[in-house]
PDB file of C-alpha atoms in Angstrom:
ATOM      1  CA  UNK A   5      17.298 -14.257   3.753  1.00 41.00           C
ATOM      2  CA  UNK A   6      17.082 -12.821   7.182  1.00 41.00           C
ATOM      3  CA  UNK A   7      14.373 -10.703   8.780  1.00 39.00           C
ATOM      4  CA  UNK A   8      16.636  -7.671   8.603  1.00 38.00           C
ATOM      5  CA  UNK A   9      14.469  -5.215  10.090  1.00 37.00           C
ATOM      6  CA  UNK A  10      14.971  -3.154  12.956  1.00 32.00           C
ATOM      7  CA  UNK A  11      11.560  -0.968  14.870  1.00 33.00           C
ATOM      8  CA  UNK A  12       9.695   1.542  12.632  1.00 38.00           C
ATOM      9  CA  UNK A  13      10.528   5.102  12.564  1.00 37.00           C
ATOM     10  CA  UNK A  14       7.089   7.711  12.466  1.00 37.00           C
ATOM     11  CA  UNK A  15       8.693   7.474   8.673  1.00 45.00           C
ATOM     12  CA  UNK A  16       7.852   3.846   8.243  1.00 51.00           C
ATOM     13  CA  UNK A  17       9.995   0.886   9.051  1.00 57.00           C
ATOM     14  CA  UNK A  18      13.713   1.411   8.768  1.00 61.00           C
ATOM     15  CA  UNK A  19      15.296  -2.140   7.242  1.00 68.00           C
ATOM     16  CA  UNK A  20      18.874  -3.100   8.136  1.00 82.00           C
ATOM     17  CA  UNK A  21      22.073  -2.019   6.190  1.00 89.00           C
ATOM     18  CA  UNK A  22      22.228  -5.023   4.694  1.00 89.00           C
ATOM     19  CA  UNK A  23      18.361  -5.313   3.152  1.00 88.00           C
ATOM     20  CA  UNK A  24      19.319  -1.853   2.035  1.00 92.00           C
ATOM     21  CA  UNK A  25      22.812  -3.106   0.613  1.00 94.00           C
ATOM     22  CA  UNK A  26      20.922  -5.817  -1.179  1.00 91.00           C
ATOM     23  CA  UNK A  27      18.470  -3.584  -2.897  1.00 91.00           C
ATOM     24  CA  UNK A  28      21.323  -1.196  -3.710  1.00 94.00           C
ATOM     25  CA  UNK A  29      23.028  -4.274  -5.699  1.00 94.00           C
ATOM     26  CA  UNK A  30      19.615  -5.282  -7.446  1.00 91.00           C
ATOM     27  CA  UNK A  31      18.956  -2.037  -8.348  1.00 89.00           C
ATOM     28  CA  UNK A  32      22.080  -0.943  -9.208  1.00 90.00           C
ATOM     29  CA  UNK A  33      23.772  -3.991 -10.545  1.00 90.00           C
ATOM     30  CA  UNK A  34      21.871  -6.652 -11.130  1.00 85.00           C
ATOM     31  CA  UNK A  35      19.397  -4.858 -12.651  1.00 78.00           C
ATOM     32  CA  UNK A  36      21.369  -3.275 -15.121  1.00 72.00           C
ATOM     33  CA  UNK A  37      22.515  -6.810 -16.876  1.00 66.00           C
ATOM     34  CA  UNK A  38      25.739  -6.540 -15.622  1.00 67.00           C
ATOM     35  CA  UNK A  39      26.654  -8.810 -12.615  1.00 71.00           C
ATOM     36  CA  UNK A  40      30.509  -8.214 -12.958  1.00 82.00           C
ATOM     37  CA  UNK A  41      30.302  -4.546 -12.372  1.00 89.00           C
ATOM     38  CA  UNK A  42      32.186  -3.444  -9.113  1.00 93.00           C
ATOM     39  CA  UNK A  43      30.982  -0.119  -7.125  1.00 95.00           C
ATOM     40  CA  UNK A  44      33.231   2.220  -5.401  1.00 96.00           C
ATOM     41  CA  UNK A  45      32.627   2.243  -1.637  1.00 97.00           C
ATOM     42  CA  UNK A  46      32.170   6.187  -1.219  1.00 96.00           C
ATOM     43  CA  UNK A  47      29.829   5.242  -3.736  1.00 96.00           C
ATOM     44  CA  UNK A  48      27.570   2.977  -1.820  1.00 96.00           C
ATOM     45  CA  UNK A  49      28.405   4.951   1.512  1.00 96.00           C
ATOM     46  CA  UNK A  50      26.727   8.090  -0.293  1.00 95.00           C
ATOM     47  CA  UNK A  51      23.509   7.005  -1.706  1.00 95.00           C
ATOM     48  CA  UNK A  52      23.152   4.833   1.448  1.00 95.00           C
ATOM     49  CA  UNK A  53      23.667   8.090   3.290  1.00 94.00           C
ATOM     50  CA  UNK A  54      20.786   9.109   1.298  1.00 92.00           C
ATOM     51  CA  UNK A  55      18.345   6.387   3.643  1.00 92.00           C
ATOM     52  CA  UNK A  56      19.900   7.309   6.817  1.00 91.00           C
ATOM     53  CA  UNK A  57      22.325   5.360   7.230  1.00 94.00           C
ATOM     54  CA  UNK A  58      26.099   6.253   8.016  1.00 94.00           C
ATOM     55  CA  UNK A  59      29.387   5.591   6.956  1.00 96.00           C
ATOM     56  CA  UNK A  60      30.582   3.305   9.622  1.00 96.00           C
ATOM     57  CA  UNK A  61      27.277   1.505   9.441  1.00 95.00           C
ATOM     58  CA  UNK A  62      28.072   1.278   5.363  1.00 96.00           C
ATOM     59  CA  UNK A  63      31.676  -0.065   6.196  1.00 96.00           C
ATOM     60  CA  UNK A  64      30.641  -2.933   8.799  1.00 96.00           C
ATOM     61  CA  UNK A  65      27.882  -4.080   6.313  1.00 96.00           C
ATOM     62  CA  UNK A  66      30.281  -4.454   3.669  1.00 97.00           C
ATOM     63  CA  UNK A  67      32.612  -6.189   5.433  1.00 96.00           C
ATOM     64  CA  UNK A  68      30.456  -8.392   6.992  1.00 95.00           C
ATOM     65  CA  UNK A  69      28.772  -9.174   3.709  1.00 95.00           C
ATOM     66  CA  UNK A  70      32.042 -10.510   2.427  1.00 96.00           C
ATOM     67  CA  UNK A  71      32.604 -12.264   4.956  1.00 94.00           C
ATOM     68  CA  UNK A  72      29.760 -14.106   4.401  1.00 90.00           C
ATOM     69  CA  UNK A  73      30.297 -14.583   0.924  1.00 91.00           C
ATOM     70  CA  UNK A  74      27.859 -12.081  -0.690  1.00 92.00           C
ATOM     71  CA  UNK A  75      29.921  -9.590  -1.415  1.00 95.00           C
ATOM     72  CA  UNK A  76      33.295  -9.740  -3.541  1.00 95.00           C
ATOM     73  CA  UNK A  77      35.944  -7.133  -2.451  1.00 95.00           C
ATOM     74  CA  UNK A  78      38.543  -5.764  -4.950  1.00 94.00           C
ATOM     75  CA  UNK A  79      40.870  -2.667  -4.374  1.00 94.00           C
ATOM     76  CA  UNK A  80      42.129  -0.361  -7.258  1.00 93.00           C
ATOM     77  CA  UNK A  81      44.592   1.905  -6.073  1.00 91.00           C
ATOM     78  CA  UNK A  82      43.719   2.776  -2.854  1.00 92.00           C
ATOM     79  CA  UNK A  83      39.937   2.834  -3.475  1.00 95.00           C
ATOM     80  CA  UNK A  84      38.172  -0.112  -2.741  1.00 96.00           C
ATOM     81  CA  UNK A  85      35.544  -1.376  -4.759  1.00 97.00           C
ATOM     82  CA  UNK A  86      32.628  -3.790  -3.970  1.00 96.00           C
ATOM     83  CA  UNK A  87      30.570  -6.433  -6.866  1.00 94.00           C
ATOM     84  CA  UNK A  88      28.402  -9.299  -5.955  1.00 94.00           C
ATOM     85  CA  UNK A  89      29.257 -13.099  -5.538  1.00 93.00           C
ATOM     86  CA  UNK A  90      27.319 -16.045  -7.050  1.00 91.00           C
ATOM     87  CA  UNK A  91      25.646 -16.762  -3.778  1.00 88.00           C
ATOM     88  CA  UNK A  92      24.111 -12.543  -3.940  1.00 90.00           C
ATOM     89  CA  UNK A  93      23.204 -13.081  -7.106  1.00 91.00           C
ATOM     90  CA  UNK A  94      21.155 -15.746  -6.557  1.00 87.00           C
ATOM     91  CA  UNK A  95      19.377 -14.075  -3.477  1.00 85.00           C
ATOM     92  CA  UNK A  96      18.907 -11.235  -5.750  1.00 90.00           C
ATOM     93  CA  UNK A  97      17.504 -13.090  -8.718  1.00 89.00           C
ATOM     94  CA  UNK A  98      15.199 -14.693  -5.972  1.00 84.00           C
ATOM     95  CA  UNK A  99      13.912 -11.563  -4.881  1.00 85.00           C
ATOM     96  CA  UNK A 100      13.719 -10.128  -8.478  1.00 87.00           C
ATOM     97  CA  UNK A 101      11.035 -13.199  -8.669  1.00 87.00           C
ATOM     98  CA  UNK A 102       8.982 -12.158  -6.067  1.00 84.00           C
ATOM     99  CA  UNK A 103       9.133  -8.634  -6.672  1.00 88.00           C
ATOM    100  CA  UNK A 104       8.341  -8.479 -10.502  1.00 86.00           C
ATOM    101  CA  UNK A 105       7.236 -11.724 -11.886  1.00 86.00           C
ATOM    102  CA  UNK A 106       5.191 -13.580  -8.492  1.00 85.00           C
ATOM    103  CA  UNK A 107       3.776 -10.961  -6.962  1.00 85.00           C
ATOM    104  CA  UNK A 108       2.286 -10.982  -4.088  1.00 90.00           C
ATOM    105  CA  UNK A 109      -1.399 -11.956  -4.506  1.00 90.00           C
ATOM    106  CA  UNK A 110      -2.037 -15.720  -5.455  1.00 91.00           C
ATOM    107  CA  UNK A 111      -5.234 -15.917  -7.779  1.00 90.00           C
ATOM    108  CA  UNK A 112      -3.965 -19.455  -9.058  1.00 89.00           C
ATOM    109  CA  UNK A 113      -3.263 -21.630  -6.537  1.00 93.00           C
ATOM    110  CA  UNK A 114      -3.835 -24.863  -7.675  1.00 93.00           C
ATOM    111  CA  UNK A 115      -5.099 -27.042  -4.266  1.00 95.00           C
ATOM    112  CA  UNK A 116      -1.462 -28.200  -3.537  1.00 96.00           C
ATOM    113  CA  UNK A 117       0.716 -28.039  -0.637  1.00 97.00           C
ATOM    114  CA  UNK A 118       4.613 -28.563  -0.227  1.00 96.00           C
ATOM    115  CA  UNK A 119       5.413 -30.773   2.837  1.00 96.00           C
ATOM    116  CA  UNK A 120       8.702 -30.081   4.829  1.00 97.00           C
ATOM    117  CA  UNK A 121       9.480 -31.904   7.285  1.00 96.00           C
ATOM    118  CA  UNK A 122      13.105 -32.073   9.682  1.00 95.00           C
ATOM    119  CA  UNK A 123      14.558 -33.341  12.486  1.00 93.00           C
ATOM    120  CA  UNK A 124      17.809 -31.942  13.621  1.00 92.00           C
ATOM    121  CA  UNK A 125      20.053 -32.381  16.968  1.00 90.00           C
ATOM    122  CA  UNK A 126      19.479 -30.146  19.648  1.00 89.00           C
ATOM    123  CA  UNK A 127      23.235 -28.968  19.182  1.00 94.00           C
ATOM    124  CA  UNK A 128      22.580 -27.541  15.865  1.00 93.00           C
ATOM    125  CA  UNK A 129      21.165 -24.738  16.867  1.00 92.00           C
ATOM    126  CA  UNK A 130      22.667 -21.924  14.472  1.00 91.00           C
ATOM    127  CA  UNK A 131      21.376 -24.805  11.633  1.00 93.00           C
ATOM    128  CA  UNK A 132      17.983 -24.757  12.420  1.00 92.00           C
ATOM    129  CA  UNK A 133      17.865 -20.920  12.936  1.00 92.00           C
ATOM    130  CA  UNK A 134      19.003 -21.310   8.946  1.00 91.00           C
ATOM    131  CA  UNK A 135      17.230 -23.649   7.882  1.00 93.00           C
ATOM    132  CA  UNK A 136      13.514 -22.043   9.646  1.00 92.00           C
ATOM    133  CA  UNK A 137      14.721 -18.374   8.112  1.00 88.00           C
ATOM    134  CA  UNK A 138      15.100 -19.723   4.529  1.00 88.00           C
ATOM    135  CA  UNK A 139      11.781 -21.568   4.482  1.00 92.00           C
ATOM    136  CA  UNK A 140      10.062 -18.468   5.519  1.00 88.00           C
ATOM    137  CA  UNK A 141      11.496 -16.480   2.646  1.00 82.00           C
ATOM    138  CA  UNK A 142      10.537 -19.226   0.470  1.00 86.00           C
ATOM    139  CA  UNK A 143       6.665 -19.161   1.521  1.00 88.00           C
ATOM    140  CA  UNK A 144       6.685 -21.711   4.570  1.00 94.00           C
ATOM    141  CA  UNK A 145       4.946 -21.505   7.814  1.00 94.00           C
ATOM    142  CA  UNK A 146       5.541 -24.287  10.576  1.00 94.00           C
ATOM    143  CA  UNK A 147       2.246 -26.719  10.546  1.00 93.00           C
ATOM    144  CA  UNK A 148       3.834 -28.197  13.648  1.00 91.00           C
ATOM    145  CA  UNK A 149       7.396 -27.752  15.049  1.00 85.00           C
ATOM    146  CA  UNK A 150       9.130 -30.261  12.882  1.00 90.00           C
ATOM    147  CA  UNK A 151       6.918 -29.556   9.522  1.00 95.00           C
ATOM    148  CA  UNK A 152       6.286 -27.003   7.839  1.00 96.00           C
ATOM    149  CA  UNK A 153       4.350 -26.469   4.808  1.00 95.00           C
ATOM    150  CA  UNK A 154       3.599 -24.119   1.718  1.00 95.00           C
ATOM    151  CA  UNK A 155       1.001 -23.384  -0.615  1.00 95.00           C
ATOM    152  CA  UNK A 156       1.642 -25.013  -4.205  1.00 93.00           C
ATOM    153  CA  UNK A 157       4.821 -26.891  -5.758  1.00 92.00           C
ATOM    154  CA  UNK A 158       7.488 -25.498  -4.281  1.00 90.00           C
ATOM    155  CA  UNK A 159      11.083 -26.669  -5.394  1.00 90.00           C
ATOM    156  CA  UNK A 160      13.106 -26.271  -2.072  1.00 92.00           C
ATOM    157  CA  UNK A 161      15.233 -29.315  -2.246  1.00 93.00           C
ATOM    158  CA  UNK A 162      18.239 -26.292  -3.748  1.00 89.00           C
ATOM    159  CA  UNK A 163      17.781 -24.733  -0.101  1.00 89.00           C
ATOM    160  CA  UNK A 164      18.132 -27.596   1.764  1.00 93.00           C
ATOM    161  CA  UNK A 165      20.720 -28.690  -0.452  1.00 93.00           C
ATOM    162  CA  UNK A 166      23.151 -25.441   0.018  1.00 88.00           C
ATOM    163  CA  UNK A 167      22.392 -25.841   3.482  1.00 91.00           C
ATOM    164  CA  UNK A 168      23.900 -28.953   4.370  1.00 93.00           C
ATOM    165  CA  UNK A 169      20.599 -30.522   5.385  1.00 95.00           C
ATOM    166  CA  UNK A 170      19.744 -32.441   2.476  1.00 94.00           C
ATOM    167  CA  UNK A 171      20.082 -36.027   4.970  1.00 94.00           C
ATOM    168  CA  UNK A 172      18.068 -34.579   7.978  1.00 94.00           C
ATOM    169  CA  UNK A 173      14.399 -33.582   5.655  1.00 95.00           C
ATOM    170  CA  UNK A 174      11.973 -35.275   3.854  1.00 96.00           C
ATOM    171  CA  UNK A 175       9.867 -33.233   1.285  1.00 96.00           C
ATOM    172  CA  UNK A 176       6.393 -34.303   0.515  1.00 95.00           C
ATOM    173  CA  UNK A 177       4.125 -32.573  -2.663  1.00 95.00           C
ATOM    174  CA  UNK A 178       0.162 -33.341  -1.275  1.00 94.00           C
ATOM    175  CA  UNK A 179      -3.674 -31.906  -1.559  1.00 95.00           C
ATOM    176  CA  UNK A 180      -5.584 -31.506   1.705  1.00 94.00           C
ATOM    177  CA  UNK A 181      -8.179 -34.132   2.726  1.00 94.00           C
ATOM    178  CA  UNK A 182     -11.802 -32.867   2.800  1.00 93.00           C
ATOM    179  CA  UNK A 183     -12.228 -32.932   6.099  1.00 95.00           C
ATOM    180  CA  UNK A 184      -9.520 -30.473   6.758  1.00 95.00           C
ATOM    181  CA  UNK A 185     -10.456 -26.591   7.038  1.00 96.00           C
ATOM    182  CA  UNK A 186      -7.540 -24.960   5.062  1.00 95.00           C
ATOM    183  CA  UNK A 187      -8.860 -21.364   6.282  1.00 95.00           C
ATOM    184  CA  UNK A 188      -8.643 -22.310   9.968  1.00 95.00           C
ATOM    185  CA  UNK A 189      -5.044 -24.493   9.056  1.00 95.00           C
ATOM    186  CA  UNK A 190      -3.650 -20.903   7.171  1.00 95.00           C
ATOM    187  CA  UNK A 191      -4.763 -18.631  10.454  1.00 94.00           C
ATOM    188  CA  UNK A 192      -3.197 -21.010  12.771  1.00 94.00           C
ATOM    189  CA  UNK A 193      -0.017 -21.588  10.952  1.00 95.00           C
ATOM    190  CA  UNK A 194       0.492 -17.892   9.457  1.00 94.00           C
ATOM    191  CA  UNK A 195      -0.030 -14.414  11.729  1.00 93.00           C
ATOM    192  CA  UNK A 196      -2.225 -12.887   8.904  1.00 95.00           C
ATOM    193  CA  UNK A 197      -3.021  -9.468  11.136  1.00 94.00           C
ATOM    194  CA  UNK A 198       1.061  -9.187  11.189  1.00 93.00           C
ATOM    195  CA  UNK A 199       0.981  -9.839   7.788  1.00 94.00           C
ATOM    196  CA  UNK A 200      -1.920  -7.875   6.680  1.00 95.00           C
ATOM    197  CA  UNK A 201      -0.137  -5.007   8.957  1.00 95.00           C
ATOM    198  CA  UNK A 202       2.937  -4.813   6.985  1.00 94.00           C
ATOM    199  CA  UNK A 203       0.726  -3.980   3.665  1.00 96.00           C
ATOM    200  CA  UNK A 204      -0.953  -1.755   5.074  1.00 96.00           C
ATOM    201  CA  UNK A 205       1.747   0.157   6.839  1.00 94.00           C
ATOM    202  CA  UNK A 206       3.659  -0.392   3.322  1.00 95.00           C
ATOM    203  CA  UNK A 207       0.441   1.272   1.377  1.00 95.00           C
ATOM    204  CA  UNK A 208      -0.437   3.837   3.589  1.00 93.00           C
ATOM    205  CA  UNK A 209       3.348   5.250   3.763  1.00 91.00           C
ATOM    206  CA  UNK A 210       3.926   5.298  -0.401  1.00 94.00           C
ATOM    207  CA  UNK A 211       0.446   6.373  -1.574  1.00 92.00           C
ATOM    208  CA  UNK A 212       1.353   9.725  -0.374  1.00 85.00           C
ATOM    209  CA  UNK A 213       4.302   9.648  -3.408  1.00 82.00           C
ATOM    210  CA  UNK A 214       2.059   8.307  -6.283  1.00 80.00           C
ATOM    211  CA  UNK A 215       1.702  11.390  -8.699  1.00 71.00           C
ATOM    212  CA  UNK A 216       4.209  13.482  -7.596  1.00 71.00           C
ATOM    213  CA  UNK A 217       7.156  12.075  -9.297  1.00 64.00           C
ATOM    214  CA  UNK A 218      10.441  10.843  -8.491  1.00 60.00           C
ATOM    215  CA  UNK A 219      11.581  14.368  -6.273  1.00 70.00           C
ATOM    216  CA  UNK A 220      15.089  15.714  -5.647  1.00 80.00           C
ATOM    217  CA  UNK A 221      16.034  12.169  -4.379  1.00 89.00           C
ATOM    218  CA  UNK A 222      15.024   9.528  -6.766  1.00 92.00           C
ATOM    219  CA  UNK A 223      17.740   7.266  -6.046  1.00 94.00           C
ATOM    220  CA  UNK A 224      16.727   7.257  -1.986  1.00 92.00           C
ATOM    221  CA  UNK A 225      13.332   7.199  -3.061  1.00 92.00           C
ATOM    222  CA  UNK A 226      13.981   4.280  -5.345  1.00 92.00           C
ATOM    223  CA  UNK A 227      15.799   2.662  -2.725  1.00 93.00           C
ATOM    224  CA  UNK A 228      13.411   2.972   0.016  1.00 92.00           C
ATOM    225  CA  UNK A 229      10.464   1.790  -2.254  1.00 93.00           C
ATOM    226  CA  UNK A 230      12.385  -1.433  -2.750  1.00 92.00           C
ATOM    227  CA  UNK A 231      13.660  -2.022   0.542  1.00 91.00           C
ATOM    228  CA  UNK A 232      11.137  -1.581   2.247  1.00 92.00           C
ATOM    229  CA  UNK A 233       8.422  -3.960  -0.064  1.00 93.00           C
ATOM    230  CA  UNK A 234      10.875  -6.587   0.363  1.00 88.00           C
ATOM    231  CA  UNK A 235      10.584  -5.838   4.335  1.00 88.00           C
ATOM    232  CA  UNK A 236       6.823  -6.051   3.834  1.00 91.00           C
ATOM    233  CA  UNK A 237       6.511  -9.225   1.457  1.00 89.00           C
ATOM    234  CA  UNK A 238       9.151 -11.191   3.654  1.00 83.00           C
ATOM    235  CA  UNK A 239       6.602 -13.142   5.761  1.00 81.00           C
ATOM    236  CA  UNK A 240       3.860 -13.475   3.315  1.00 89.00           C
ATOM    237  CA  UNK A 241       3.950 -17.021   1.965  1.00 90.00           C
ATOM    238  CA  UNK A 242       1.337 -15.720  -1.025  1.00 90.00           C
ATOM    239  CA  UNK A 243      -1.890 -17.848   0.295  1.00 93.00           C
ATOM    240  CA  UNK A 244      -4.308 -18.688  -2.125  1.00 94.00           C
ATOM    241  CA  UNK A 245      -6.258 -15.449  -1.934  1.00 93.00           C
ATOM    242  CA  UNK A 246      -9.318 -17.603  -2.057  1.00 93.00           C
ATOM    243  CA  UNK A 247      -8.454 -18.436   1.563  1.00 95.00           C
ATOM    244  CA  UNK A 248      -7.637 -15.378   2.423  1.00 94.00           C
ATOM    245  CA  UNK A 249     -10.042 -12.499   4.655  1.00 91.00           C
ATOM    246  CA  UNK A 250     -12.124  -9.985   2.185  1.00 89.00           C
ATOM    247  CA  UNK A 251     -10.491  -7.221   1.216  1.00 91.00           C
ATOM    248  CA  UNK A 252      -6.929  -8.376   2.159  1.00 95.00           C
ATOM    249  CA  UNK A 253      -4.638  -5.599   2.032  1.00 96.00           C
ATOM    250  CA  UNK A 254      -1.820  -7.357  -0.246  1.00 96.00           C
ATOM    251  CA  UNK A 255      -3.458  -6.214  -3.789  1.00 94.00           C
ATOM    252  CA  UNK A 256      -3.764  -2.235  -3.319  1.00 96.00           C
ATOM    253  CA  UNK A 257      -0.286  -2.195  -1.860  1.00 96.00           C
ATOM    254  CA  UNK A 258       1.202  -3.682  -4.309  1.00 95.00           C
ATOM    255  CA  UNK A 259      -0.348  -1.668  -6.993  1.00 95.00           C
ATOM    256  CA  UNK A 260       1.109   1.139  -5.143  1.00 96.00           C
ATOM    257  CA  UNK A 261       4.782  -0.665  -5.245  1.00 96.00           C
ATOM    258  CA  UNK A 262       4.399  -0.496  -9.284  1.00 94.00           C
ATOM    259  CA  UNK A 263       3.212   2.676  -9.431  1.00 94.00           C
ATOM    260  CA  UNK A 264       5.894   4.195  -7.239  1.00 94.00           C
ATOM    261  CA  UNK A 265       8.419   1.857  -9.288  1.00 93.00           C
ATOM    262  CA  UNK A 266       7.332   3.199 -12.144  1.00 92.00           C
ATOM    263  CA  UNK A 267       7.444   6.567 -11.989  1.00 91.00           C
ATOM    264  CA  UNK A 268      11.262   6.200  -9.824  1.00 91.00           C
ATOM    265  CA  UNK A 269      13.093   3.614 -12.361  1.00 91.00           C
ATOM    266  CA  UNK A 270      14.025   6.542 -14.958  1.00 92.00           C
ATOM    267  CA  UNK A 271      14.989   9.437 -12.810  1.00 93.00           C
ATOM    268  CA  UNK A 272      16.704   6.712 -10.313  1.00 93.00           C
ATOM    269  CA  UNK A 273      18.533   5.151 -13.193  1.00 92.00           C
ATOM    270  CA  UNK A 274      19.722   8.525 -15.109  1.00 92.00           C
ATOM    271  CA  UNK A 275      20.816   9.847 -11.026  1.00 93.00           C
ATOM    272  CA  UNK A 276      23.229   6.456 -11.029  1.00 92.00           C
ATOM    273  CA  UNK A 277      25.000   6.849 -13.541  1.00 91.00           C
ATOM    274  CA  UNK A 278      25.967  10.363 -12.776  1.00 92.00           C
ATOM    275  CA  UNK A 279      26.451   9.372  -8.697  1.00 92.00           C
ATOM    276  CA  UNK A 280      28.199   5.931  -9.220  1.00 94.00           C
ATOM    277  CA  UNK A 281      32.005   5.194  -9.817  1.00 94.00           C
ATOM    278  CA  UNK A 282      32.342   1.546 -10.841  1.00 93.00           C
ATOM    279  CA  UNK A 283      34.501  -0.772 -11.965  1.00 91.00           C
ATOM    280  CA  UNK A 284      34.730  -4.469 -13.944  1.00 90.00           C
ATOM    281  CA  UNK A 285      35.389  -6.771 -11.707  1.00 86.00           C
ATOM    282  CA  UNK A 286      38.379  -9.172 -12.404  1.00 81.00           C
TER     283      UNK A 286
END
């Protein structure tokens, strides 16, 4: 996963179309146990209108999502419907992890680090730009150019495998020696104020909704809320919070992600199934 994000509004960060597609599918699809459901496009391209984002902007995504294979497209009549491929669903059920079950503060860490280390030709340059994007999605920071390393036993062998890189990196499961200072090692391999930043941001923005219900919108709202927490937990590799500076920002805001998810999931859901034409997929 990409860091789809483009510069904040005075409204908060605005992700891309396709974080925003993504979340759409979780929350609409995936979430609703049923991964062969197709949605109409003037579906998508109104509650997406709902986030600011227009239809031509909707169209593009879409296409461009099935042309890279996260998106299946299948027309009935002359309305064209959209359902997600194996390769979403697995980006989704990633994120579901994160989001719901993870977390994003790390009370257990257990002293262990996950080793990466590559070395790829200076031709491949679209590879490495892959390769550096997934590892930061799945909690790495780069130690040193050519390794990069994450807290705990992380199972990334599957990313390295889909990309193609499986014959170019060595992975390594190891505890740090004594002598190394794992505080000063996390500030110099992670940005923590850029980090801490995002939570904050992320907080400070959503607090203002807790108690005062889902609104006329709760599918925007919904959508939003999700989007934009998986724009804010994108870069944070969930360091032992042992390690971590007092008071760091990651716990209230994600107790303000529940709340808010909380309170949205009902009025979002009900709103969905009155908004949203779908479709089995075949």
């Amino acid at each position: 996963m990409e860091d789809n994000d483009i510069p904040g509004t005075s409204d908060g960060p605005q992700p891309r179309p396709q974080l925003l597609m993504l979340a759409f599918f979780g929350n609409h699809v995936l979430e609703e146990g049923d991964r062969d459901l197709c949605v109409y496009s003037g579906s998508i391209i109104d509650v997406l209108g709902r986030v600011g984002v227009g239809e031509h902007a909707v169209r593009s995504t879409l296409t461009r999502m099935v042309n890279r294979g996260l998106l299946q497209r299948q027309r009935e009549g002359r309305r064209m419907y959209f359902g997600l491929t194996p390769q979403a669903t697995r980006v989704l059920q990633d994120g579901r992890t994160r989001i719901w079950k993870q977390g994003a503060v790390n009370d257990d860490w257990d002293g262990s680090w996950t080793l990466l280390g590559f070395s790829l030709p200076d031709s491949w340059k679209r590879q490495r730009h892959d390769l550096r994007s997934r590892l930061a999605w799945s909690g790495f920071g780069a130690l040193y150019s050519g390794l990069w390393l994450a807290p705990g036993n992380v199972d990334v062998a599957g990313v390295v495998a889909e990309l193609g890189l499986t014959d170019h990196v060595k992975i390594f499961h190891a505890r740090a020696d004594q002598a190394t200072d794992i505080e000063l090692m996390i500030r110099d391999t992670w940005d923590l104020d850029s980090i801490a930043a995002r939570y904050t941001t992320f907080d400070k923005r959503w607090t203002a909704h807790l108690g005062t219900g889902a609104g006329d919108d709760p599918i925007g709202a919904r959508l939003r809320l999700v989007s934009e927490w998986l724009w804010t937990i994108r870069t944070d590799p969930r360091l032992p919070a042992r390690h971590l500076p007092p008071n760091w920002p990651a716990r209230p805001a994600q107790e303000t992600f529940r709340c808010v998810a909380e309170q949205t999931a009902a009025p979002a859901q009900r709103m969905a199934r009155e908004l949203l034409e779908t479709t089995p997929s075949r």
